[in-house]
Short mmCIF file of C-alpha atoms in Angstrom, two decimals:
data_model
loop_
_atom_site.label_atom_id
_atom_site.label_comp_id
_atom_site.label_asym_id
_atom_site.label_seq_id
_atom_site.Cartn_x
_atom_site.Cartn_y
_atom_site.Cartn_z
CA UNK A 1 8.50 -25.82 0.70
CA UNK A 2 10.49 -28.28 -1.11
CA UNK A 3 14.36 -28.77 -0.07
CA UNK A 4 16.44 -27.49 -3.01
CA UNK A 5 20.11 -29.33 -3.93
CA UNK A 6 21.65 -26.25 -3.47
CA UNK A 7 20.93 -25.53 0.41
CA UNK A 8 21.82 -29.30 0.73
CA UNK A 9 25.49 -28.36 -0.74
CA UNK A 10 25.93 -25.11 1.86
CA UNK A 11 24.56 -27.60 4.43
CA UNK A 12 22.15 -25.13 6.33
CA UNK A 13 18.64 -24.51 5.12
CA UNK A 14 17.48 -21.22 4.55
CA UNK A 15 14.47 -20.16 6.85
CA UNK A 16 12.12 -17.67 6.53
CA UNK A 17 12.97 -14.43 8.95
CA UNK A 18 10.81 -13.74 11.49
CA UNK A 19 8.26 -11.02 11.57
CA UNK A 20 9.68 -10.26 15.00
CA UNK A 21 13.52 -10.56 15.21
CA UNK A 22 13.97 -10.71 19.21
CA UNK A 23 13.08 -14.29 20.41
CA UNK A 24 12.11 -13.09 23.83
CA UNK A 25 9.59 -10.41 22.55
CA UNK A 26 7.67 -12.56 19.81
CA UNK A 27 7.36 -15.81 22.60
CA UNK A 28 5.96 -12.93 25.25
CA UNK A 29 3.75 -11.62 22.22
CA UNK A 30 2.34 -15.06 21.14
CA UNK A 31 1.74 -16.34 24.54
CA UNK A 32 0.19 -13.27 25.77
CA UNK A 33 -2.04 -13.07 22.38
CA UNK A 34 -3.31 -16.92 22.42
CA UNK A 35 -4.01 -16.66 26.45
CA UNK A 36 -6.15 -13.38 25.47
CA UNK A 37 -7.96 -14.93 22.50
CA UNK A 38 -8.93 -18.24 24.78
CA UNK A 39 -10.17 -15.80 27.59
CA UNK A 40 -11.84 -13.60 25.29
CA UNK A 41 -13.45 -16.50 23.23
CA UNK A 42 -14.57 -18.54 26.34
CA UNK A 43 -16.22 -15.13 27.67
CA UNK A 44 -18.57 -15.05 24.70
CA UNK A 45 -21.83 -16.95 25.70
CA UNK A 46 -23.66 -18.18 22.40
CA UNK A 47 -26.96 -19.67 22.36
CA UNK A 48 -26.13 -21.90 19.35
CA UNK A 49 -29.66 -23.23 19.25
CA UNK A 50 -30.89 -19.80 19.04
CA UNK A 51 -28.50 -19.38 16.09
CA UNK A 52 -29.53 -22.38 14.32
CA UNK A 53 -33.09 -21.32 14.65
CA UNK A 54 -32.27 -18.05 13.38
CA UNK A 55 -30.53 -19.48 10.16
CA UNK A 56 -33.86 -19.68 8.68
CA UNK A 57 -34.43 -15.98 8.93
CA UNK A 58 -31.06 -15.06 7.75
CA UNK A 59 -31.66 -17.27 4.70
CA UNK A 60 -34.87 -15.32 4.30
CA UNK A 61 -33.31 -12.06 4.18
CA UNK A 62 -30.79 -12.83 2.03
CA UNK A 63 -33.73 -14.54 -0.12
CA UNK A 64 -35.46 -11.01 0.16
CA UNK A 65 -32.26 -9.39 -1.38
CA UNK A 66 -33.45 -11.16 -4.65
CA UNK A 67 -36.97 -9.70 -4.75
CA UNK A 68 -36.70 -6.26 -2.70
CA UNK A 69 -40.35 -4.85 -2.03
CA UNK A 70 -39.72 -1.15 -3.04
CA UNK A 71 -43.46 -0.20 -3.41
CA UNK A 72 -45.51 -1.32 -0.08
CA UNK A 73 -43.70 1.01 1.81
CA UNK A 74 -43.04 3.37 -1.13
CA UNK A 75 -43.82 6.91 0.71
CA UNK A 76 -42.29 5.93 3.80
CA UNK A 77 -38.64 4.81 2.16
CA UNK A 78 -38.69 7.96 -0.41
CA UNK A 79 -39.11 10.44 2.52
CA UNK A 80 -36.72 8.78 4.44
CA UNK A 81 -34.09 8.86 1.79
CA UNK A 82 -34.98 12.40 0.96
CA UNK A 83 -34.72 13.33 4.44
CA UNK A 84 -31.23 11.54 4.62
CA UNK A 85 -29.92 13.31 1.59
CA UNK A 86 -31.12 17.03 2.37
CA UNK A 87 -29.30 16.11 6.00
CA UNK A 88 -26.15 15.21 4.21
CA UNK A 89 -26.03 18.46 1.68
CA UNK A 90 -27.02 20.69 4.01
CA UNK A 91 -24.45 19.02 6.94
CA UNK A 92 -22.06 19.09 4.28
CA UNK A 93 -22.04 22.27 3.31
CA UNK A 94 -22.16 24.15 6.67
CA UNK A 95 -19.36 21.06 7.99
CA UNK A 96 -17.15 22.45 5.01
CA UNK A 97 -18.08 26.25 5.87
CA UNK A 98 -16.62 25.70 9.17
CA UNK A 99 -13.89 23.59 9.21
CA UNK A 100 -11.83 25.95 6.98
CA UNK A 101 -11.43 28.73 9.51
CA UNK A 102 -10.93 26.03 12.09
CA UNK A 103 -8.41 24.12 10.07
CA UNK A 104 -6.56 27.24 9.22
CA UNK A 105 -6.56 27.79 12.67
CA UNK A 106 -4.87 24.47 13.55
CA UNK A 107 -2.23 24.74 11.06
CA UNK A 108 0.83 25.60 13.17
CA UNK A 109 2.88 27.16 10.54
CA UNK A 110 -0.21 29.56 9.77
CA UNK A 111 -1.80 30.26 13.38
CA UNK A 112 -0.52 31.87 16.61
CA UNK A 113 -0.20 29.50 19.47
CA UNK A 114 -3.34 30.35 21.38
CA UNK A 115 -5.66 30.01 18.21
CA UNK A 116 -3.91 26.71 17.06
CA UNK A 117 -4.37 25.52 20.83
CA UNK A 118 -8.48 26.54 20.87
CA UNK A 119 -8.63 24.64 16.91
CA UNK A 120 -6.78 21.53 17.98
CA UNK A 121 -8.94 20.97 21.03
CA UNK A 122 -11.97 21.69 18.90
CA UNK A 123 -10.97 18.66 16.44
CA UNK A 124 -9.93 16.39 18.75
CA UNK A 125 -13.59 16.79 21.01
CA UNK A 126 -14.80 16.43 17.25
CA UNK A 127 -12.85 13.40 16.82
CA UNK A 128 -13.33 11.38 20.01
CA UNK A 129 -16.98 11.83 20.25
CA UNK A 130 -18.64 9.31 18.27
CA UNK A 131 -21.46 10.63 15.53
CA UNK A 132 -24.24 8.64 17.42
CA UNK A 133 -23.54 9.66 21.07
CA UNK A 134 -23.79 13.20 19.31
CA UNK A 135 -26.72 12.68 18.04
CA UNK A 136 -28.29 10.90 21.28
CA UNK A 137 -27.49 14.53 22.88
CA UNK A 138 -28.33 16.68 20.29
CA UNK A 139 -32.17 14.69 20.02
CA UNK A 140 -32.38 15.33 23.75
CA UNK A 141 -31.45 18.98 23.31
CA UNK A 142 -33.37 20.01 20.20
CA UNK A 143 -35.57 17.31 19.99
CA UNK A 144 -36.79 14.33 17.18
CA UNK A 145 -36.07 15.49 13.96
CA UNK A 146 -33.46 16.03 11.16
CA UNK A 147 -32.40 19.09 13.11
CA UNK A 148 -30.53 17.32 15.19
CA UNK A 149 -28.99 14.34 12.55
CA UNK A 150 -27.91 18.02 10.59
CA UNK A 151 -26.36 19.18 13.84
CA UNK A 152 -24.55 16.13 14.58
CA UNK A 153 -23.30 15.41 10.86
CA UNK A 154 -21.69 19.40 10.84
CA UNK A 155 -20.16 18.46 13.84
CA UNK A 156 -18.92 15.21 12.81
CA UNK A 157 -17.55 17.01 9.34
CA UNK A 158 -15.45 19.24 11.28
CA UNK A 159 -13.24 16.97 13.09
CA UNK A 160 -12.66 15.03 10.14
CA UNK A 161 -12.28 18.10 7.41
CA UNK A 162 -10.24 20.60 9.77
CA UNK A 163 -7.64 18.00 10.60
CA UNK A 164 -6.98 16.96 7.18
CA UNK A 165 -7.05 20.30 5.84
CA UNK A 166 -4.72 21.43 8.87
CA UNK A 167 -2.30 18.76 7.90
CA UNK A 168 -2.18 19.45 4.30
CA UNK A 169 -1.72 23.26 5.20
CA UNK A 170 1.17 22.44 7.67
CA UNK A 171 2.97 20.05 4.75
CA UNK A 172 2.49 23.09 2.12
CA UNK A 173 5.40 24.70 0.33
CA UNK A 174 6.45 27.30 2.18
CA UNK A 175 8.46 29.14 -0.86
CA UNK A 176 4.56 30.27 -2.62
CA UNK A 177 3.86 31.65 0.65
CA UNK A 178 6.63 33.36 1.06
CA UNK A 179 6.61 34.63 -2.47
CA UNK A 180 3.14 36.18 -1.87
CA UNK A 181 4.01 37.73 1.27
CA UNK A 182 7.09 39.52 -0.67
CA UNK A 183 4.81 40.86 -2.68
CA UNK A 184 3.49 43.11 0.38
CA UNK A 185 0.17 40.99 0.16
CA UNK A 186 -2.32 41.31 3.37
CA UNK A 187 -3.09 38.40 5.39
CA UNK A 188 -6.16 37.65 3.40
CA UNK A 189 -4.43 37.73 0.32
CA UNK A 190 -2.06 35.59 1.64
CA UNK A 191 -4.21 32.86 2.51
CA UNK A 192 -6.15 33.34 -1.22
CA UNK A 193 -3.07 33.58 -3.56
CA UNK A 194 -0.08 31.81 -1.34
CA UNK A 195 -1.68 28.88 0.61
CA UNK A 196 -5.78 28.41 -1.05
CA UNK A 197 -4.23 27.06 -4.52
CA UNK A 198 -1.80 24.56 -3.16
CA UNK A 199 -4.65 23.10 -0.74
CA UNK A 200 -7.74 23.42 -2.92
CA UNK A 201 -7.31 20.16 -4.71
CA UNK A 202 -7.17 18.09 -1.50
CA UNK A 203 -9.72 20.34 0.12
CA UNK A 204 -12.32 19.72 -2.66
CA UNK A 205 -11.42 15.77 -2.65
CA UNK A 206 -11.59 15.55 1.18
CA UNK A 207 -14.86 17.70 0.96
CA UNK A 208 -16.55 14.97 -1.34
CA UNK A 209 -15.41 12.16 0.35
CA UNK A 210 -17.16 13.64 3.56
CA UNK A 211 -20.68 13.88 1.46
CA UNK A 212 -20.25 9.91 1.03
CA UNK A 213 -19.26 9.73 4.87
CA UNK A 214 -22.51 11.90 5.58
CA UNK A 215 -24.73 9.90 3.81
CA UNK A 216 -23.66 6.51 5.14
CA UNK A 217 -23.87 8.15 8.65
CA UNK A 218 -26.86 9.89 8.16
CA UNK A 219 -28.46 5.72 7.53
CA UNK A 220 -27.99 5.45 10.98
CA UNK A 221 -29.03 8.68 12.54
CA UNK A 222 -32.61 7.44 12.43
CA UNK A 223 -31.88 4.49 15.27
CA UNK A 224 -31.78 7.34 17.63
CA UNK A 225 -34.43 9.83 16.67
CA UNK A 226 -32.46 12.07 14.84
CA UNK A 227 -33.95 11.96 11.03
CA UNK A 228 -33.50 10.04 8.41
CA UNK A 229 -33.37 6.68 6.09
CA UNK A 230 -32.41 4.78 9.71
CA UNK A 231 -35.65 5.22 11.22
CA UNK A 232 -37.64 3.76 8.32
CA UNK A 233 -34.90 0.81 8.29
CA UNK A 234 -35.45 0.05 12.06
CA UNK A 235 -39.03 -0.53 11.43
CA UNK A 236 -38.68 -2.64 8.76
CA UNK A 237 -36.67 -4.58 10.91
CA UNK A 238 -38.33 -4.76 14.10
CA UNK A 239 -41.47 -5.76 12.06
CA UNK A 240 -39.39 -8.75 10.12
CA UNK A 241 -40.14 -7.39 6.71
CA UNK A 242 -37.09 -8.10 5.20
CA UNK A 243 -38.11 -7.20 1.65
CA UNK A 244 -38.61 -3.54 2.64
CA UNK A 245 -35.49 -3.72 4.45
CA UNK A 246 -33.35 -5.54 2.01
CA UNK A 247 -35.20 -2.53 -0.87
CA UNK A 248 -33.74 0.14 1.86
CA UNK A 249 -30.13 -1.52 2.12
CA UNK A 250 -29.98 -1.75 -1.84
CA UNK A 251 -30.87 2.04 -2.18
CA UNK A 252 -28.43 3.06 0.29
CA UNK A 253 -25.73 0.99 -1.42
CA UNK A 254 -26.26 2.34 -4.66
CA UNK A 255 -26.53 5.61 -3.73
CA UNK A 256 -23.20 5.04 -1.80
CA UNK A 257 -21.60 3.37 -5.34
CA UNK A 258 -22.82 6.33 -7.27
CA UNK A 259 -21.29 9.18 -4.27
CA UNK A 260 -17.84 6.80 -4.52
CA UNK A 261 -17.57 7.03 -8.32
CA UNK A 262 -18.54 10.82 -8.73
CA UNK A 263 -16.22 11.37 -5.90
CA UNK A 264 -13.50 9.52 -7.32
CA UNK A 265 -14.20 11.37 -10.79
CA UNK A 266 -14.08 14.55 -9.41
CA UNK A 267 -10.74 13.72 -7.00
CA UNK A 268 -9.32 12.58 -10.52
CA UNK A 269 -10.20 16.04 -11.98
CA UNK A 270 -9.17 18.05 -9.77
CA UNK A 271 -5.58 16.62 -9.04
CA UNK B 1 -4.04 34.37 -16.20
CA UNK B 2 -5.40 37.58 -18.05
CA UNK B 3 -4.16 40.93 -17.61
CA UNK B 4 -6.38 43.73 -18.50
CA UNK B 5 -5.06 47.48 -19.64
CA UNK B 6 -7.63 50.41 -17.84
CA UNK B 7 -6.32 53.69 -18.10
CA UNK B 8 -2.85 52.90 -18.89
CA UNK B 9 -2.22 50.61 -16.15
CA UNK B 10 -2.04 46.68 -16.20
CA UNK B 11 -4.27 45.45 -13.61
CA UNK B 12 -3.98 41.88 -13.04
CA UNK B 13 -7.14 39.31 -12.43
CA UNK B 14 -7.10 35.89 -11.55
CA UNK B 15 -9.64 34.31 -13.63
CA UNK B 16 -10.94 35.77 -17.31
CA UNK B 17 -15.01 37.54 -16.88
CA UNK B 18 -16.04 34.17 -18.81
CA UNK B 19 -14.62 31.90 -15.97
CA UNK B 20 -16.16 34.11 -12.92
CA UNK B 21 -19.59 34.19 -14.75
CA UNK B 22 -19.21 30.46 -14.69
CA UNK B 23 -17.79 30.41 -10.90
CA UNK B 24 -21.00 32.72 -9.92
CA UNK B 25 -23.19 30.32 -11.42
CA UNK B 26 -22.12 27.35 -9.72
CA UNK B 27 -22.08 29.38 -6.50
CA UNK B 28 -25.60 30.15 -7.07
CA UNK B 29 -26.58 26.83 -8.00
CA UNK B 30 -24.92 25.23 -5.00
CA UNK B 31 -26.29 27.87 -2.83
CA UNK B 32 -30.04 27.28 -4.14
CA UNK B 33 -29.73 23.63 -3.08
CA UNK B 34 -28.55 24.35 0.22
CA UNK B 35 -31.38 27.14 0.78
CA UNK B 36 -34.00 24.29 -0.65
CA UNK B 37 -32.11 21.60 1.64
CA UNK B 38 -32.34 24.42 4.82
CA UNK B 39 -35.94 25.20 4.36
CA UNK B 40 -37.20 21.47 4.17
CA UNK B 41 -35.04 20.59 7.84
CA UNK B 42 -36.66 23.97 9.24
CA UNK B 43 -39.99 22.95 7.83
CA UNK B 44 -39.51 19.34 9.89
CA UNK B 45 -38.22 21.27 13.02
CA UNK B 46 -40.28 22.33 16.25
CA UNK B 47 -38.58 25.99 16.49
CA UNK B 48 -40.07 26.10 19.62
CA UNK B 49 -38.10 22.90 21.26
CA UNK B 50 -34.91 24.95 19.81
CA UNK B 51 -35.37 28.32 21.19
CA UNK B 52 -35.75 25.97 24.42
CA UNK B 53 -32.68 24.00 24.02
CA UNK B 54 -29.98 26.40 25.81
CA UNK B 55 -32.40 25.86 29.44
CA UNK B 56 -32.74 22.10 28.32
CA UNK B 57 -28.93 21.65 27.85
CA UNK B 58 -28.14 23.44 31.21
CA UNK B 59 -30.45 21.12 32.92
CA UNK B 60 -28.92 18.15 31.55
CA UNK B 61 -25.80 19.36 32.57
CA UNK B 62 -26.70 20.32 35.89
CA UNK B 63 -27.92 16.73 36.01
CA UNK B 64 -24.87 14.73 34.07
CA UNK B 65 -22.61 16.31 36.79
CA UNK B 66 -20.71 14.91 38.64
CA UNK B 67 -21.03 11.67 37.53
CA UNK B 68 -21.72 8.57 39.37
CA UNK B 69 -18.00 7.38 39.94
CA UNK B 70 -18.68 4.10 42.02
CA UNK B 71 -21.21 3.00 38.75
CA UNK B 72 -17.76 1.71 37.39
CA UNK B 73 -17.66 -0.85 39.24
CA UNK B 74 -20.80 -2.42 37.18
CA UNK B 75 -18.65 -1.57 34.01
CA UNK B 76 -16.02 -4.08 34.13
CA UNK B 77 -17.67 -6.51 32.28
CA UNK B 78 -19.31 -4.20 29.80
CA UNK B 79 -15.58 -2.70 28.85
CA UNK B 80 -14.15 -6.22 28.82
CA UNK B 81 -16.97 -7.36 26.38
CA UNK B 82 -16.42 -4.24 24.17
CA UNK B 83 -13.14 -5.13 23.85
CA UNK B 84 -13.44 -8.15 22.90
CA UNK B 85 -16.18 -7.52 20.37
CA UNK B 86 -13.73 -4.95 18.80
CA UNK B 87 -10.77 -7.29 18.56
CA UNK B 88 -12.37 -10.94 17.87
CA UNK B 89 -14.26 -8.90 15.31
CA UNK B 90 -11.30 -7.36 13.72
CA UNK B 91 -9.38 -11.06 13.70
CA UNK B 92 -12.38 -12.86 11.95
CA UNK B 93 -12.37 -9.56 9.42
CA UNK B 94 -8.70 -10.20 8.88
CA UNK B 95 -8.56 -13.62 7.86
CA UNK B 96 -11.90 -13.04 5.59
CA UNK B 97 -10.54 -9.92 3.84
CA UNK B 98 -7.36 -11.32 2.88
CA UNK B 99 -8.62 -13.79 0.30
CA UNK B 100 -10.86 -11.34 -0.89
CA UNK B 101 -7.95 -8.64 -1.40
CA UNK B 102 -6.12 -11.11 -3.56
CA UNK B 103 -9.13 -11.76 -5.24
CA UNK B 104 -9.91 -8.02 -6.22
CA UNK B 105 -6.29 -7.30 -6.76
CA UNK B 106 -6.08 -6.94 -10.74
CA UNK B 107 -2.59 -8.61 -10.77
CA UNK B 108 -3.58 -11.46 -8.28
CA UNK B 109 -7.53 -12.16 -9.03
CA UNK B 110 -7.73 -15.73 -11.02
CA UNK B 111 -10.78 -14.25 -13.04
CA UNK B 112 -10.76 -10.36 -14.28
CA UNK B 113 -14.24 -11.06 -16.05
CA UNK B 114 -15.70 -13.00 -13.21
CA UNK B 115 -14.36 -13.28 -9.89
CA UNK B 116 -13.25 -9.67 -9.53
CA UNK B 117 -16.56 -7.91 -9.88
CA UNK B 118 -18.01 -10.46 -7.09
CA UNK B 119 -15.03 -9.65 -4.93
CA UNK B 120 -15.35 -6.15 -5.40
CA UNK B 121 -19.13 -6.15 -4.88
CA UNK B 122 -18.46 -7.67 -1.53
CA UNK B 123 -16.18 -4.97 -0.47
CA UNK B 124 -18.36 -2.40 -1.13
CA UNK B 125 -21.63 -3.98 0.18
CA UNK B 126 -20.36 -4.57 3.25
CA UNK B 127 -17.97 -1.27 3.55
CA UNK B 128 -21.15 1.12 2.81
CA UNK B 129 -23.39 -0.39 5.52
CA UNK B 130 -22.72 0.72 8.83
CA UNK B 131 -21.84 -1.75 11.70
CA UNK B 132 -24.92 -0.61 13.51
CA UNK B 133 -27.32 -1.77 11.08
CA UNK B 134 -25.17 -4.60 10.37
CA UNK B 135 -26.11 -5.36 14.36
CA UNK B 136 -29.61 -4.57 13.53
CA UNK B 137 -29.78 -7.38 11.22
CA UNK B 138 -27.69 -10.17 13.01
CA UNK B 139 -29.89 -9.29 16.05
CA UNK B 140 -33.25 -10.11 14.41
CA UNK B 141 -31.40 -12.99 12.99
CA UNK B 142 -28.96 -14.88 15.90
CA UNK B 143 -30.61 -12.97 18.70
CA UNK B 144 -28.94 -10.06 20.87
CA UNK B 145 -26.07 -10.28 22.43
CA UNK B 146 -22.00 -10.04 22.08
CA UNK B 147 -22.01 -12.83 19.34
CA UNK B 148 -24.00 -10.60 17.30
CA UNK B 149 -21.65 -7.50 17.81
CA UNK B 150 -18.93 -9.44 17.23
CA UNK B 151 -20.14 -10.60 13.44
CA UNK B 152 -21.16 -6.72 12.63
CA UNK B 153 -18.34 -5.44 13.23
CA UNK B 154 -16.40 -8.40 11.33
CA UNK B 155 -18.87 -8.14 8.28
CA UNK B 156 -18.36 -4.08 8.21
CA UNK B 157 -14.48 -4.23 8.10
CA UNK B 158 -13.84 -6.85 5.66
CA UNK B 159 -14.97 -4.48 2.93
CA UNK B 160 -12.42 -1.58 4.83
CA UNK B 161 -9.63 -4.03 5.32
CA UNK B 162 -10.02 -5.74 2.07
CA UNK B 163 -10.31 -2.26 -0.15
CA UNK B 164 -6.74 -1.26 1.43
CA UNK B 165 -5.21 -4.41 1.01
CA UNK B 166 -5.98 -5.19 -2.38
CA UNK B 167 -4.75 -1.59 -3.01
CA UNK B 168 -1.54 -2.63 -1.42
CA UNK B 169 -1.66 -5.77 -3.46
CA UNK B 170 -1.70 -4.04 -6.67
CA UNK B 171 1.50 -1.68 -6.01
CA UNK B 172 3.58 -4.45 -5.43
CA UNK B 173 6.88 -4.38 -7.00
CA UNK B 174 6.56 -6.97 -9.90
CA UNK B 175 10.38 -7.65 -9.72
CA UNK B 176 10.25 -9.94 -6.82
CA UNK B 177 7.31 -11.63 -7.90
CA UNK B 178 9.31 -12.39 -11.06
CA UNK B 179 12.41 -13.34 -8.97
CA UNK B 180 10.65 -15.93 -6.84
CA UNK B 181 8.87 -17.35 -10.25
CA UNK B 182 12.10 -17.80 -12.19
CA UNK B 183 13.11 -20.21 -9.06
CA UNK B 184 10.54 -22.08 -10.02
CA UNK B 185 8.30 -21.68 -7.72
CA UNK B 186 4.45 -22.77 -7.85
CA UNK B 187 1.79 -20.39 -7.58
CA UNK B 188 0.99 -20.66 -3.94
CA UNK B 189 4.98 -20.33 -3.50
CA UNK B 190 4.94 -17.26 -5.21
CA UNK B 191 2.18 -15.74 -3.26
CA UNK B 192 3.69 -17.03 0.12
CA UNK B 193 7.46 -15.75 -0.64
CA UNK B 194 6.73 -12.94 -3.57
CA UNK B 195 3.73 -11.24 -2.75
CA UNK B 196 2.84 -11.65 1.03
CA UNK B 197 6.04 -10.38 2.48
CA UNK B 198 5.50 -6.98 0.51
CA UNK B 199 2.68 -6.49 1.91
CA UNK B 200 2.76 -7.52 5.30
CA UNK B 201 3.46 -3.93 6.76
CA UNK B 202 0.58 -2.67 4.99
CA UNK B 203 -1.26 -5.24 6.40
CA UNK B 204 -0.14 -5.02 9.80
CA UNK B 205 -1.03 -0.99 9.59
CA UNK B 206 -4.66 -1.91 8.26
CA UNK B 207 -5.60 -4.05 10.85
CA UNK B 208 -4.31 -1.65 14.10
CA UNK B 209 -6.00 1.10 12.23
CA UNK B 210 -9.15 -0.69 11.75
CA UNK B 211 -9.13 -2.35 15.32
CA UNK B 212 -8.71 1.45 16.75
CA UNK B 213 -12.14 2.42 14.58
CA UNK B 214 -13.66 -0.75 15.88
CA UNK B 215 -13.02 -0.16 19.38
CA UNK B 216 -15.23 3.16 18.43
CA UNK B 217 -17.73 1.44 16.70
CA UNK B 218 -18.07 -1.29 19.50
CA UNK B 219 -18.95 0.92 21.95
CA UNK B 220 -22.29 2.07 20.59
CA UNK B 221 -23.26 -1.71 19.26
CA UNK B 222 -25.04 -2.11 22.58
CA UNK B 223 -27.57 0.56 21.72
CA UNK B 224 -29.28 -1.60 19.75
CA UNK B 225 -28.61 -4.93 21.84
CA UNK B 226 -25.34 -6.43 20.51
CA UNK B 227 -23.46 -6.33 23.92
CA UNK B 228 -20.77 -4.34 25.39
CA UNK B 229 -20.93 -0.79 26.79
CA UNK B 230 -23.68 0.43 24.61
CA UNK B 231 -25.85 -1.76 26.32
CA UNK B 232 -25.34 0.06 29.74
CA UNK B 233 -25.56 3.60 28.09
CA UNK B 234 -28.80 2.94 26.43
CA UNK B 235 -30.43 1.30 29.70
CA UNK B 236 -29.17 4.45 31.71
CA UNK B 237 -30.72 6.99 29.12
CA UNK B 238 -33.98 4.79 29.22
CA UNK B 239 -34.33 5.54 33.19
CA UNK B 240 -32.78 9.07 32.69
CA UNK B 241 -30.03 8.09 34.87
CA UNK B 242 -27.76 11.46 33.52
CA UNK B 243 -24.88 11.02 36.10
CA UNK B 244 -24.39 7.20 35.35
CA UNK B 245 -24.59 8.28 31.12
CA UNK B 246 -22.14 11.03 32.06
CA UNK B 247 -19.93 8.33 33.69
CA UNK B 248 -20.15 6.27 30.57
CA UNK B 249 -19.54 8.95 28.27
CA UNK B 250 -16.11 9.41 30.12
CA UNK B 251 -15.04 5.85 30.03
CA UNK B 252 -15.68 5.63 25.87
CA UNK B 253 -13.59 8.59 25.81
CA UNK B 254 -10.79 7.32 27.35
CA UNK B 255 -11.53 4.07 25.81
CA UNK B 256 -11.13 6.23 22.35
CA UNK B 257 -8.19 7.98 23.04
CA UNK B 258 -6.20 5.33 24.67
CA UNK B 259 -7.32 2.83 21.13
CA UNK B 260 -6.18 5.45 19.06
CA UNK B 261 -2.87 5.87 21.35
CA UNK B 262 -2.22 2.50 21.26
CA UNK B 263 -2.58 2.22 17.17
CA UNK B 264 -0.60 5.01 16.35
CA UNK B 265 2.32 3.50 18.58
CA UNK B 266 2.10 -0.04 16.79
CA UNK B 267 1.82 1.66 13.56
CA UNK B 268 4.92 3.97 14.45
CA UNK B 269 6.78 0.73 15.61
CA UNK B 270 5.62 -1.36 12.18
CA UNK B 271 6.03 1.62 9.08
#
């Protein structure tokens, strides 16, 4: 930074305040971070000769994007993509349907304590287990095919949606719910007229967003045999058919972009 | 909100008959789509295996418990690798996401017509492809190992971090930027003293948030050969060593919970 004449007059140069004001803590963190980085980088073994060899293939792959091959494996791609979409839609519907009661149960201001604990437990388990791990276990139990993928995505949807729905319900305006209660409404009516209208925009937005996530996840479930486009993609990589792989990736990116656009429009409309 | 009169009493309904008809139509369409999707899944499923599933699940549970605790001595290095993949990957991603975010934000991009769309394309394409697919691709290019995992995590995270960052940049207060500009600061100085301090908290939050997600993702990267604890998981699954599998799952679960706790603490301290 260039020195300005006014700071000379005061006699002290202005210095940018530090991000962490405690100097001991700052130095400890810096030393710790640097020593960790050195240890971490030292422990990563990189075979530079192999990387150098691979650069050609990497370049081939990038070039494949300029001429993706949609046609020679068209039927495989089409089947895989259709299966991914089918899994996404079915899992999103079932997942959302199950998450609503669990979300209600996981909101402290609606549910009694025992229900709250059970529902929060379900949410915690679903969030802690990764999709791909759940898929492996479900494939082992239910056999190969889209059913395992469908169950995996439904299970993952529950954790995501119930948690956010419950948080939204907990943050809702109490007054409206009380007004409905004061009119002598039953429990269902109370939820239906007092709570639901308040959380509906967010619920719709999150559900659409979750469809988007589910589609992306469905693209990898095929790697472990749970159906979808992943199996086709994996085969394409294994055979070094980069043009087919590029075609599949372009399709995935295109669909995700379209879904993101739709979800943006829908969220703008409901809010 | 229509009110109908019937036998001199006024009845309130939430929707007009026309609205209800429209709603019914939407529900019917949705249900039909779901039914079609479900029948597709059902056709691709071997139902015999599904009816047999409870027995299989019980069988796997019997084999997997108790976990083989002494196996943990062999997991030290994979856990270290997993943490390194997540941390180094996040650092690389942040370094790359920072300039991309500035190019993508409407108020800082040098050219809205050319550079901004390119930056947005980078963000969308890296974001919509799962890190497992990036890992598959990188293994084909630069060979299996921790290095491929780091790069896969880094590429996947660029889009996520850059998206959140550029949204933060677009929301900055212009008065502070104008104040710095008024002192006669150059373009870079405006960036360093007017914009960066405003987005630093968001940046730190995004970094920790993404690190947490990356710990989860790096635990399974080994499934496709990109190093870390997933490698042990996949080899244990291949030899059906269920007690080892269950121990690895416990370790992964612990890692996920710890990283979520750390990230929540750090974010709480920053914001």
